């Protein structure tokens, strides 16, 4: 029995030392130490031996087992470290593949592009000390029009075709009602922004939507001026577009501001030379703004002889379209994953 | 609205300024110019030429070779027209003449013969529809003149104004207004075209009187009776001018009234004097139900808010909107009453809207026109009538009812205020200079200004000091104002916790569970609700929907989730999307006047061929969300009955907080999928975000890391098939909550060796104590307790 053990040991050790691949080693291991391996069988049959030899044979078997295991391991290490047939081949995988079988889970999640830009803008304004406010989407006529200095039958109502609801209210046509609610709730000085969904009674096409997003903003303090407004707007655009943007301010009529402006931004798609997005003008209207009309301040219980302010309404869809060169506003509410995963 | 620079140039010199520059300056200071159009620019390269000779074309019967001289040069062209002969003076379009982008005259060979130009017909020149032959000028017309010189009125540049940008400026609905702006912007004098000296020649030979019954509806009504009218075509200059501003020439009187409206800004009308009954023109509110037929042949039934112009026995015009058919001028008209008036803008606006008649007149009246315009407009009209019909004579003074005189508007302000609001140092001289150029009368006392607003801007446009800030700013150029950061205390803003919560939830769903955020419409329609089985007519409806599919406001985000599946299953076999948005609940009013709005989040998992029930995937997301927002008071309970019809009764759980339903996790009912033709399966969750936000959150607290070893114990029991494993687990834990660290299901088995209607559930329970290693006796005791408890509950051990 002892001889048999010695023979297993010698043969195996020699074979291990001359083995060339990890697979060869694995074969050897199975032949000797596997479930039906030659040494395993001996170890299992120890119980059949007479008690007096059982001890020595058992001890010897275990010693040999240990030696073989060590030899196997050291040879495997040698092979791995030195030979071209090492890990490069033994554990090669195709790293250009993706996780096999992982179909759905491979997709990464996304925020809607509107959410992304909205949060970015919220953060910019929060960093400048603006508080974020909310307001109802189904609004009253008072907050959407009257308190913004747009009485009934005012021609300016034409500028905002309105969805009316069965209870005599309306779907807000702009985020400006948030201004009024903000002024009612807070005391000046105040700095607020109100992002949200707005609605226009309008048939949809590539550049018109009945539902879109705005961010309303308002700052009221002592002696707020047009110059301050320009600063905040430029700062906002610089941060959104991550570069200095050229803007121009021209008169624009909105009953809730006086003076009122249209703020145009140099078209980023053509760089100002004229293209279809900017209708060949080199400029894109991005936001109406102005100094808050004293009547609106009064509606908000703020004394216009003591306080002045600016207000603006930024259209988010247009801004994103500009930023990424999107040509159809209807993509935003399409729910189409192929659009949404691009941002 | 179109503005013709030809008309403008009669009031302010445009010498040396390019149309492009005018458009740019106006856009930056007055109104948005949408486009600039050159009319007949090509007339400069179409030259009159004398035909020297006409020879037949050697290779074509119908063509001729024409030799011409412009006086300085000779040209030969090939021509197909039949009517020209030697000695005629004809228009020669030189090579390079651009009729349109696709039609530019080039030197070419026609059937082998050189042709350097084209002879033009009247139609080709846009002068008439005559295409029978080329235009032949009257004898004596000199050769070598450009058509721009021959037809100076046809060559024009026109600007299109964005009407929205002049909503607040009644004065800019006219050429006069724009001429004044240009004069102020370029510092040039403005010339009034109204020749007021004509008024002294008006005879007083007419018994007609005008009368206003409702001064609140019509502040002023003025008329002028003119005899010896001969209706006919307008002269070319007038036709050209009317065409240039976008109208169609009709006849001399109509063209003149249209022209004056565009020039002065006052809508005009002409009645046939002989069609009026009696000697009175009355301005009054209509009687309820009173009919009128307008000159376009339509009949309207009026209300007591509409204003009419009437003679002794009938309405003759729908005031401010359109003239009446019964008093219209026609070819036999010889005597007219010219009308210029001012009406209440609200009445006009309502009338125009009610009858869908936003006419040129109505658009102007609703902007609050100055009543001071009427007499000037009548005089201007008369002036032009005399030019077209020299025999015409005014037989009345200006008939004028002007019960409520326009108030002079005076504004007190000071230059410091103006500078402070603009935020830039502008000299006082510059400020007053701008205001003077804009026709303000100014009294200066130090820095104080007392301003009288010109009447044409005093109706609504300018009334407060802030309006003066705008006037100064826009002429100074807002673009010339430097930016400056406001100097304010650096107090941090209050946090909007709900918004932050929304953002956090979106972040978890998108970033942790890899869902894609979608956004859908707030509207829903009946068909969709029917297919979902939730059409209970409880939605807030729109009074003016755009379509049947969008005629009410959503009470649920589920319809949009279904839409998301329908859109994306075309391109994708597996996706996870969600929407967060408001729903509108009309019967849950948070305040008297407002419909309730709640924010919900609705997510879905879709797979064309799921390996396992998708419910578990949706549930995993919800559980993860709840864990990450540290919600405390929340339970999820299986439900098979109280479910929306689109939910799968065998695969649904309700989410409850504070004992109230806060949402659902479910799979779509197969019949719902079928009704939308959806292949594959989809699970969804739909949760009230406000309730999640309001629910109590656990404060995070450190727990000592476990020091003593776990003792696992596995057992398998038999349970009824429909028993929820969550209930079994909770029984397990209840046996020794203080020592059980965890209990979980390792496997469930049904089939061979298990009785029908039963399942085998293997549970792994882990015991431990926080302060010691459990002794073998303790462990045996805990295990025994568990086994006994299971037996008592009727779960037999396997
Ligand atoms: Zn561009």
Tab-separated table of N, CA and C and ligand atoms in Angstrom, chain A residues 267-279 282-284, ligand 1:
chain	number	residue	atom	x	y	z
A	267	UNK	N	-28.258	83.422	-32.184
A	267	UNK	CA	-28.576	82.045	-32.562
A	267	UNK	C	-27.328	81.173	-32.456
A	268	UNK	N	-27.444	80.118	-31.661
A	268	UNK	CA	-26.273	79.264	-31.440
A	268	UNK	C	-26.101	78.249	-32.559
A	269	UNK	N	-27.173	78.057	-33.313
A	269	UNK	CA	-27.097	77.042	-34.361
A	269	UNK	C	-26.276	77.559	-35.533
A	270	UNK	N	-26.490	78.845	-35.898
A	270	UNK	CA	-25.743	79.394	-37.038
A	270	UNK	C	-24.685	80.392	-36.579
A	271	UNK	N	-24.664	80.681	-35.288
A	271	UNK	CA	-23.704	81.656	-34.793
A	271	UNK	C	-24.061	83.079	-35.177
A	272	UNK	N	-25.318	83.288	-35.589
A	272	UNK	CA	-25.760	84.659	-35.861
A	272	UNK	C	-25.759	85.027	-37.335
A	273	UNK	N	-25.353	84.077	-38.179
A	273	UNK	CA	-25.324	84.423	-39.603
A	273	UNK	C	-26.673	84.205	-40.281
A	274	UNK	N	-27.596	83.535	-39.586
A	274	UNK	CA	-28.910	83.310	-40.162
A	274	UNK	C	-29.110	81.865	-40.573
A	275	UNK	N	-30.180	81.260	-40.067
A	275	UNK	CA	-30.506	79.885	-40.456
A	275	UNK	C	-32.009	79.706	-40.294
A	276	UNK	N	-32.497	78.501	-40.520
A	276	UNK	CA	-33.942	78.317	-40.477
A	276	UNK	C	-34.474	78.437	-39.049
A	277	UNK	N	-33.664	78.043	-38.061
A	277	UNK	CA	-34.136	78.113	-36.676
A	277	UNK	C	-34.396	79.562	-36.265
A	278	UNK	N	-33.512	80.470	-36.656
A	278	UNK	CA	-33.676	81.882	-36.273
A	278	UNK	C	-34.380	82.671	-37.365
A	279	UNK	N	-34.986	82.004	-38.310
A	279	UNK	CA	-35.667	82.634	-39.437
A	279	UNK	C	-34.740	83.629	-40.132
A	282	UNK	N	-30.572	85.586	-37.285
A	282	UNK	CA	-29.404	85.493	-36.414
A	282	UNK	C	-29.745	85.609	-34.937
A	283	UNK	N	-31.023	85.868	-34.639
A	283	UNK	CA	-31.441	86.035	-33.247
A	283	UNK	C	-32.607	85.123	-32.925
A	284	UNK	N	-32.655	84.661	-31.697
A	284	UNK	CA	-33.768	83.830	-31.261
A	284	UNK	C	-34.373	84.456	-30.012
C	1	LIG	ZN1	-29.646	80.765	-36.751
